[in-house]
Coordinates of N, CA, C and O in Angstrom, one line a residue:
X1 N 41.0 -31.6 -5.3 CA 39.9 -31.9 -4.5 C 39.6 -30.8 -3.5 O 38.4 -30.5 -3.2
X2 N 40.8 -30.1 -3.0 CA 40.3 -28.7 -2.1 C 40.0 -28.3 -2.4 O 39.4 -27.6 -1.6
X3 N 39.8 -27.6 -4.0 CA 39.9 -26.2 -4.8 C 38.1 -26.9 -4.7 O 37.3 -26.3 -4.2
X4 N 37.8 -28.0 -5.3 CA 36.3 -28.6 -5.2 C 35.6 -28.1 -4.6 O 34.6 -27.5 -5.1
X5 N 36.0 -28.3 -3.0 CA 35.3 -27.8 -1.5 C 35.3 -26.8 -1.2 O 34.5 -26.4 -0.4
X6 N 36.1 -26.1 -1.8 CA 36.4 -24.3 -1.1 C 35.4 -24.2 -2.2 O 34.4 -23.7 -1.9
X7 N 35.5 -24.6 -3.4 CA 34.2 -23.6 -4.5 C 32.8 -23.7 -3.9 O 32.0 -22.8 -4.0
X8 N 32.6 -24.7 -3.5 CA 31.0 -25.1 -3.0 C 30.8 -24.4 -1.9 O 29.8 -23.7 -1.8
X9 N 31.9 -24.3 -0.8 CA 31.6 -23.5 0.4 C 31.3 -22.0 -0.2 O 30.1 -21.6 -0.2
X10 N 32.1 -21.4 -0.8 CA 31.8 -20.3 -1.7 C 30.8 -20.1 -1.9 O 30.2 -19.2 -1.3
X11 N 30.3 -20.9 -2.8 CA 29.0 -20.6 -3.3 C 28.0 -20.8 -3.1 O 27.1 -20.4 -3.8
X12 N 28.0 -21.7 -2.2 CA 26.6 -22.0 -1.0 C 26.7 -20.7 0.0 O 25.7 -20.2 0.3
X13 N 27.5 -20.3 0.3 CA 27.7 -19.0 1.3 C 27.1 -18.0 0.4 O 26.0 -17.5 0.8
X14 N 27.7 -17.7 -0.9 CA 27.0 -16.7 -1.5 C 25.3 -16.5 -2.3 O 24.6 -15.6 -2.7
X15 N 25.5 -18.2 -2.1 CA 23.6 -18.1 -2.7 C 22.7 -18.1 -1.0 O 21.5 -17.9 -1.0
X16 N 23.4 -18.4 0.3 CA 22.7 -18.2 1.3 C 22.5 -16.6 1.6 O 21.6 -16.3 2.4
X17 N 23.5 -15.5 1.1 CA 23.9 -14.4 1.8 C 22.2 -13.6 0.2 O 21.3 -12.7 0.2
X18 N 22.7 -14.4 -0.5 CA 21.5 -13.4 -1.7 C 20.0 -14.0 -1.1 O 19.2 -13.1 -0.9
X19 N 19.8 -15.1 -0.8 CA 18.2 -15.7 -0.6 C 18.2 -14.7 0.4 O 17.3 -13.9 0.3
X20 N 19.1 -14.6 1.9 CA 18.7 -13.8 3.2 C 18.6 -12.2 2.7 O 18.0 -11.3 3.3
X21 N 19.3 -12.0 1.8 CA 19.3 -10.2 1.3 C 18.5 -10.3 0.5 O 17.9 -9.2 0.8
X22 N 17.8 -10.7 -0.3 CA 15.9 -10.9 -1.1 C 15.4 -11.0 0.3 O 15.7 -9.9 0.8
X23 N 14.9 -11.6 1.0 CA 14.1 -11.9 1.9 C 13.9 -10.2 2.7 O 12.8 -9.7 3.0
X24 N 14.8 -9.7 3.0 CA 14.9 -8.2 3.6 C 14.3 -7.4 2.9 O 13.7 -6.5 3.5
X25 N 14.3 -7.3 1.8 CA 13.4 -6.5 0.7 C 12.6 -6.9 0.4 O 12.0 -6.2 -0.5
X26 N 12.1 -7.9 0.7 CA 10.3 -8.2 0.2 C 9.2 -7.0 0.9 O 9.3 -6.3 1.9
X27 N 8.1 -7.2 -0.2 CA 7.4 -6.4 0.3 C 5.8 -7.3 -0.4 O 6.0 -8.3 -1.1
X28 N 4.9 -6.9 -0.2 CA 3.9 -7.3 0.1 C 3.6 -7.1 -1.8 O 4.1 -6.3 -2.6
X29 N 2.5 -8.2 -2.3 CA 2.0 -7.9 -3.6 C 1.1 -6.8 -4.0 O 0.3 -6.2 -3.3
X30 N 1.2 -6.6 -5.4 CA 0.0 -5.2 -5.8 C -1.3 -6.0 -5.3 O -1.4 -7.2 -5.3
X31 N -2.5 -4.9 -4.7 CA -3.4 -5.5 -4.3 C -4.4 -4.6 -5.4 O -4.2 -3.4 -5.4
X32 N -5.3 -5.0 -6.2 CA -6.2 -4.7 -7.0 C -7.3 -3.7 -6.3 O -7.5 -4.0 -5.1
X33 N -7.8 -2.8 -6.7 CA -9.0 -2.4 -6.4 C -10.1 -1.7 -7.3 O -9.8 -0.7 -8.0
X34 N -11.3 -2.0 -7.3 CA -12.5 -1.6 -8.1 C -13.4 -1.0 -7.3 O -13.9 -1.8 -6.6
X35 N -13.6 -0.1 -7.2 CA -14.7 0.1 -6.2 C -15.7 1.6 -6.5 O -15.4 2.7 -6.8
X36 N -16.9 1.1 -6.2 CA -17.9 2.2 -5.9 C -18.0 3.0 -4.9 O -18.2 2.4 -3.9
X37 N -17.9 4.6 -4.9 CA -17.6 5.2 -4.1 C -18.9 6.2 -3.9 O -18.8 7.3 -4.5
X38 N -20.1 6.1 -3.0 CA -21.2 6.7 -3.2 C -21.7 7.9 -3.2 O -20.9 8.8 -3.0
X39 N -22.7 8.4 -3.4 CA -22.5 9.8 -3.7 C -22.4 10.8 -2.2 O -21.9 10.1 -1.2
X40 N -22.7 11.8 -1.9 CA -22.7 12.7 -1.0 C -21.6 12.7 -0.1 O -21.7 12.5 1.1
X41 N -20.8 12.8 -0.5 CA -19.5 12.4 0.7 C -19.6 11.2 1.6 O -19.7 11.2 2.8
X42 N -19.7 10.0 0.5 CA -20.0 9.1 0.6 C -18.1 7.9 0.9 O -17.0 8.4 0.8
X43 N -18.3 7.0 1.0 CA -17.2 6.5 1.4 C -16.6 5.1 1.2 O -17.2 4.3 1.9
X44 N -15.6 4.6 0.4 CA -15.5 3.3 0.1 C -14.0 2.3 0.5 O -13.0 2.8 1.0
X45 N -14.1 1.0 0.4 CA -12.6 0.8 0.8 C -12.0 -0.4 0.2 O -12.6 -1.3 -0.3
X46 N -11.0 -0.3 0.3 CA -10.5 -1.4 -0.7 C -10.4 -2.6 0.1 O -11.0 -2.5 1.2
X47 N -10.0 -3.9 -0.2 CA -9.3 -4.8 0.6 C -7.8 -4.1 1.5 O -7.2 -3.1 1.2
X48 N -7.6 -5.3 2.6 CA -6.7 -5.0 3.0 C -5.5 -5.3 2.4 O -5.5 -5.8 1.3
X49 N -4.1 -4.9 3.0 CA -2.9 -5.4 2.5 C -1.9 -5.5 3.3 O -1.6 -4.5 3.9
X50 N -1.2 -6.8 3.4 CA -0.7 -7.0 5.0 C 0.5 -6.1 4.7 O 1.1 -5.6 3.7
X51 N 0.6 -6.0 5.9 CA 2.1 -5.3 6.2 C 3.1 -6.1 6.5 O 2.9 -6.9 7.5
X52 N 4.4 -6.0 5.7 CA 5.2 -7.2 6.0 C 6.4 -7.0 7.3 O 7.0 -7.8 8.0
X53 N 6.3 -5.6 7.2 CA 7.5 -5.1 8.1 C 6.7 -4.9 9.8 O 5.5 -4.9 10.1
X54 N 7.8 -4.8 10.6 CA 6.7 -5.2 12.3 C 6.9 -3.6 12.5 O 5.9 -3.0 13.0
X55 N 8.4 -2.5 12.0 CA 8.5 -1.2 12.7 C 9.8 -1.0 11.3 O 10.5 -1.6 10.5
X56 N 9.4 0.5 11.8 CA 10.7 0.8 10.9 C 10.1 2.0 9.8 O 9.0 2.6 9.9
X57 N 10.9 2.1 8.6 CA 10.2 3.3 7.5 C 8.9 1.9 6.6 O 9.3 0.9 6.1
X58 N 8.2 2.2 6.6 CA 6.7 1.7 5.7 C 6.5 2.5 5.0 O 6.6 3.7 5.3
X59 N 6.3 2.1 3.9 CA 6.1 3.0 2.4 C 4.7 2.3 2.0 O 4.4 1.2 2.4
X60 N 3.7 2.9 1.0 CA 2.3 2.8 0.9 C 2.0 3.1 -0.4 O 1.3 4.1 -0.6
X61 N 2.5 2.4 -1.7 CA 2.7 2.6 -2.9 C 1.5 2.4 -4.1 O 1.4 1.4 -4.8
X62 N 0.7 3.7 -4.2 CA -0.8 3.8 -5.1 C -0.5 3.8 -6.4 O 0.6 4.3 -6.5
X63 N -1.0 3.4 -7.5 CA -1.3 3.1 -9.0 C -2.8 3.9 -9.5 O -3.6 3.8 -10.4
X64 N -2.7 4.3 -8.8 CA -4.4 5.1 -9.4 C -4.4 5.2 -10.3 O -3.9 6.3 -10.6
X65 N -5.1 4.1 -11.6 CA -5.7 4.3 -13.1 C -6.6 5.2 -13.1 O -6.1 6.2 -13.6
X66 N -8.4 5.3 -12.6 CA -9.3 6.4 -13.0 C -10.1 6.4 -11.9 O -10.1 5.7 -11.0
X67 N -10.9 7.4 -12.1 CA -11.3 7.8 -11.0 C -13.0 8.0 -12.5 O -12.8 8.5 -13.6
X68 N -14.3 7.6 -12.1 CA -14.9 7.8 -12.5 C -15.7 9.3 -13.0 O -16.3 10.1 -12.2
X69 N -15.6 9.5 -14.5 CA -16.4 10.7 -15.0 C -15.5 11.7 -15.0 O -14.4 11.4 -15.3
X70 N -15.8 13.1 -14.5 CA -14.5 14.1 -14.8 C -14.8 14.4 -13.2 O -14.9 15.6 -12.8
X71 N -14.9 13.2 -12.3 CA -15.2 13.5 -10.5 C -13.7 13.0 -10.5 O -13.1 12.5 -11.4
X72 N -13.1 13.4 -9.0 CA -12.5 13.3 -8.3 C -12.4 12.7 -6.8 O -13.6 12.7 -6.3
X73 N -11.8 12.4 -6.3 CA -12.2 12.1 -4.7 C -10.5 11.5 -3.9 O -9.5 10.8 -4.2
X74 N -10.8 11.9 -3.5 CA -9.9 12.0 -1.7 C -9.4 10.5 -1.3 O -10.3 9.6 -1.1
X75 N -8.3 10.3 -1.1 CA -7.4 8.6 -0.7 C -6.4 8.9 0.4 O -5.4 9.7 0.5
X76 N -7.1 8.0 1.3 CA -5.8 7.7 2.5 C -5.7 6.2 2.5 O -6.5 5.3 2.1
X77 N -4.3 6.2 3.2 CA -4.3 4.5 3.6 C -4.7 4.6 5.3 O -4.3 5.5 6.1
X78 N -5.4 3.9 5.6 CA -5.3 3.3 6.6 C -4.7 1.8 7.6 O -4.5 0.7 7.0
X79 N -4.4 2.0 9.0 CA -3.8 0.7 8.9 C -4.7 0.4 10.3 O -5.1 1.2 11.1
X80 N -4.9 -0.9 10.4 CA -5.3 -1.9 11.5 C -5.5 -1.7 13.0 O -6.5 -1.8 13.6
X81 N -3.9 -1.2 13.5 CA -3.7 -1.3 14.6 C -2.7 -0.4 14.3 O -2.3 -0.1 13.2
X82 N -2.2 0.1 16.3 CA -1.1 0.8 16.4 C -1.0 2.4 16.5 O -1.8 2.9 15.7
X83 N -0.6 3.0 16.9 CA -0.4 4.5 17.0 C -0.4 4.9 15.5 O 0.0 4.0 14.6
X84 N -0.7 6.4 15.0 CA -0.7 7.0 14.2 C -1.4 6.2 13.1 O -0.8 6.3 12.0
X85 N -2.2 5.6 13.0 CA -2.8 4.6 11.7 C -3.3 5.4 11.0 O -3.3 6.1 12.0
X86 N -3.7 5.9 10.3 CA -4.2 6.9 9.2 C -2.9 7.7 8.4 O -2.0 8.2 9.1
X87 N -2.9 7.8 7.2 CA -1.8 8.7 6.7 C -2.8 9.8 6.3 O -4.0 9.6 6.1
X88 N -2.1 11.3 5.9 CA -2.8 12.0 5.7 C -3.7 11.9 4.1 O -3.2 11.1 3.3
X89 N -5.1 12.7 3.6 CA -5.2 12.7 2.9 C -4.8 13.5 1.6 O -4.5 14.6 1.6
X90 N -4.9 12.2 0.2 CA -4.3 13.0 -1.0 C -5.7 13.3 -1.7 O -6.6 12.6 -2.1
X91 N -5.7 14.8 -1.7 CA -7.2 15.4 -2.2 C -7.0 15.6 -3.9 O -6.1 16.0 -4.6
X92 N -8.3 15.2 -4.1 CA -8.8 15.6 -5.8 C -7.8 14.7 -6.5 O -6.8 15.1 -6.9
X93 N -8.1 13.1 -6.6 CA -7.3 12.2 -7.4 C -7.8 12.0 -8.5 O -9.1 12.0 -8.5
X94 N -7.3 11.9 -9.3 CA -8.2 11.9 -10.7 C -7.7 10.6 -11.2 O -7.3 9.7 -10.4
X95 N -7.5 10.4 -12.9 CA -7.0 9.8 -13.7 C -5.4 9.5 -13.7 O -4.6 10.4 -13.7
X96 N -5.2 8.2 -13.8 CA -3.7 8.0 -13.9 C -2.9 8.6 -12.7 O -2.2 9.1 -13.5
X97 N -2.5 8.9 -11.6 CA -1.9 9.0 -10.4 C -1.3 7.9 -9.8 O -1.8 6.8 -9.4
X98 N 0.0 8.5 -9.8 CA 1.0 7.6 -8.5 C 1.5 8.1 -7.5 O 1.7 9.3 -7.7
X99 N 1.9 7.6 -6.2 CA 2.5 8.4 -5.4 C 2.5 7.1 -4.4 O 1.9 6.0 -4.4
X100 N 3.5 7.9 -3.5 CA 3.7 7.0 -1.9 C 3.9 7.5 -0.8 O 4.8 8.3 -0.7
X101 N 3.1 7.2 0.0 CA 3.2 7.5 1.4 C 4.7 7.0 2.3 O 4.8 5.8 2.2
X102 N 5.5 7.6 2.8 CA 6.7 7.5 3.5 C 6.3 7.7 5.1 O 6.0 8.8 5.6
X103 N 6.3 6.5 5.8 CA 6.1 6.3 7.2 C 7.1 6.0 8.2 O 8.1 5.3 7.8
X104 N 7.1 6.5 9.6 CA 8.1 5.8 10.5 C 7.3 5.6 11.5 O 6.9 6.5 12.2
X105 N 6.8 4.2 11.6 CA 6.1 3.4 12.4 C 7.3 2.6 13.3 O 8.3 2.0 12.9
X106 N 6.5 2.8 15.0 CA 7.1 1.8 15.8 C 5.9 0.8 16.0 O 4.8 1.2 16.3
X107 N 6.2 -0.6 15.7 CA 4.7 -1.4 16.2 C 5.4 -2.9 17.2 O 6.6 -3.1 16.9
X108 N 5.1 -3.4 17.7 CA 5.2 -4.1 18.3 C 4.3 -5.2 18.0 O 3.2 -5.1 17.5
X109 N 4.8 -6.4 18.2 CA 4.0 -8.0 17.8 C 3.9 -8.2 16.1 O 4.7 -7.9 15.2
X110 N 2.6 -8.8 16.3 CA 2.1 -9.0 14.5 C 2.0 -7.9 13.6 O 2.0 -6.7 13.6
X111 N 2.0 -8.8 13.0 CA 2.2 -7.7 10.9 C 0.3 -7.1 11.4 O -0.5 -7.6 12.3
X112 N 0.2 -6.1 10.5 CA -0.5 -5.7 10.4 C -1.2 -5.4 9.2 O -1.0 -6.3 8.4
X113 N -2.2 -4.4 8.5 CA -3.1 -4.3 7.2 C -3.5 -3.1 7.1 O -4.0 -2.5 8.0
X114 N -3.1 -2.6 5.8 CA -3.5 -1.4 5.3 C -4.4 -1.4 4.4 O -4.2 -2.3 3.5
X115 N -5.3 -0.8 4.2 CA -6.7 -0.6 3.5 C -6.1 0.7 3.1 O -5.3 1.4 3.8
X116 N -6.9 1.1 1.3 CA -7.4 2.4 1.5 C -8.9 2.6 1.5 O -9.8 1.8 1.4
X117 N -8.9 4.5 1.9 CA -10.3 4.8 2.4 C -10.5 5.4 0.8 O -9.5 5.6 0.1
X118 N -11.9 5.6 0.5 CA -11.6 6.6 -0.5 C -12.8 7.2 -0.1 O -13.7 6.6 0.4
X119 N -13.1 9.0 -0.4 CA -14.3 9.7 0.0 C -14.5 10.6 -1.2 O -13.7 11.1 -1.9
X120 N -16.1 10.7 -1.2 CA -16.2 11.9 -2.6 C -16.7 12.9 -2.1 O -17.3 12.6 -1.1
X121 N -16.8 14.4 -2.6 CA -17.0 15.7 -2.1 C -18.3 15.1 -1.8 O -18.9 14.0 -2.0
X122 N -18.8 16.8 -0.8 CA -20.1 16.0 -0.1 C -21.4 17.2 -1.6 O -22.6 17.3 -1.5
X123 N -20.8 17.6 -2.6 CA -21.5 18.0 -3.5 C -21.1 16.9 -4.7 O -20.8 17.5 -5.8
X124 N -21.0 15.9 -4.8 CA -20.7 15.2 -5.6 C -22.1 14.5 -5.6 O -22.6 14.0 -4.6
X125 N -22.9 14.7 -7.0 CA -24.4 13.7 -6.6 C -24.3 12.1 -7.3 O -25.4 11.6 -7.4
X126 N -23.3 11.5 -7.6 CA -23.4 10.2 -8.3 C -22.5 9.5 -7.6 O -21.5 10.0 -7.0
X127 N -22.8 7.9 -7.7 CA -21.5 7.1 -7.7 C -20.5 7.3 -8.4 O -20.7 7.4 -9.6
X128 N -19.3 7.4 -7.9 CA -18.1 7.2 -8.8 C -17.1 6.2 -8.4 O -16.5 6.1 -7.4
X129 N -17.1 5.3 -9.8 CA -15.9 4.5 -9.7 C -14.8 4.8 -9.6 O -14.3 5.9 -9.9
X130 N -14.0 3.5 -9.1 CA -12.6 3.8 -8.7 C -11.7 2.5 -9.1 O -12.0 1.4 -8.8
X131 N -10.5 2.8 -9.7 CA -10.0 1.7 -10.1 C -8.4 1.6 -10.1 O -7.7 2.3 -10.9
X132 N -7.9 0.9 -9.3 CA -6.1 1.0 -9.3 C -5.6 -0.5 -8.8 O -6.1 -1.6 -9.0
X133 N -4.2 0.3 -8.1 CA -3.6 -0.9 -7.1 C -2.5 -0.3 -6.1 O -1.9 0.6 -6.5
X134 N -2.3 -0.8 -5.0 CA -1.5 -0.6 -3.9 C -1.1 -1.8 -3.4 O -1.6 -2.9 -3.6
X135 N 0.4 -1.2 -2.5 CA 0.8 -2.4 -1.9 C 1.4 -1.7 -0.4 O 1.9 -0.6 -0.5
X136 N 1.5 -2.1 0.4 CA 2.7 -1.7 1.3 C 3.5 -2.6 1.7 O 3.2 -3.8 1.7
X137 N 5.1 -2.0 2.3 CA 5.7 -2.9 3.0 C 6.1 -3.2 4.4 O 6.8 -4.2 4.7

């Protein structure tokens, strides 16, 4: 009957210690984006995407499928609130592109929301679509 109880403590301990170590690595879901980006150095934006973490390293993780026609155009994330909100821009994104932004944000209070911006050259004369996904944490 001890060996019973010590197993249960065991492994309620070890399924509480994995649920609280998942819970630390969550991060926020892929957020979809379609968007029209207008012509002349023109400017568009995605939905937001909350931020799960309050301070600490934030990472800003793009899927860029295409970029309409054989145009290109310019992506930052932006965030809400807080010092330093803007990350720098990644110029001439085209087709198929991944990458991530690596941050050390101090923020205080509530989660916050990152959007991206997207901009097209100001000799660019058409709309160009834009199509991916991001997330941050």
């Amino acid at each position: 009957m001890k060996k019973t109880k010590t197993k249960i403590v065991v492994l309620g301990t070890a399924l509480t210690l994995l649920v609280a170590g998942g819970g630390a690595q969550a991060a926020t879901s892929w957020q979809s984006y379609n968007k029209n980006v207008p012509s002349f150095n023109g400017y568009a934006y995605s939905y937001a995407s909350k931020q799960t973490g309050l301070h600490g390293n934030e990472e800003i993780n793009v899927d860029h499928k295409s970029t309409g026609g054989s145009y290109v155009v310019d992506v930052r994330a932006e965030r809400d609130k807080g010092v330093s909100r803007n990350t720098s821009w990644k110029r001439n994104v085209g087709d198929n592109v991944s990458w991530t932004w690596y941050r050390n944000i101090v923020q205080s209070g509530s989660a916050s929301y990152y959007r991206l911006a997207f901009s097209n050259d100001v000799s660019t004369p058409v709309s160009v679509n834009v199509k991916g996904s991001f997330k941050s944490n």
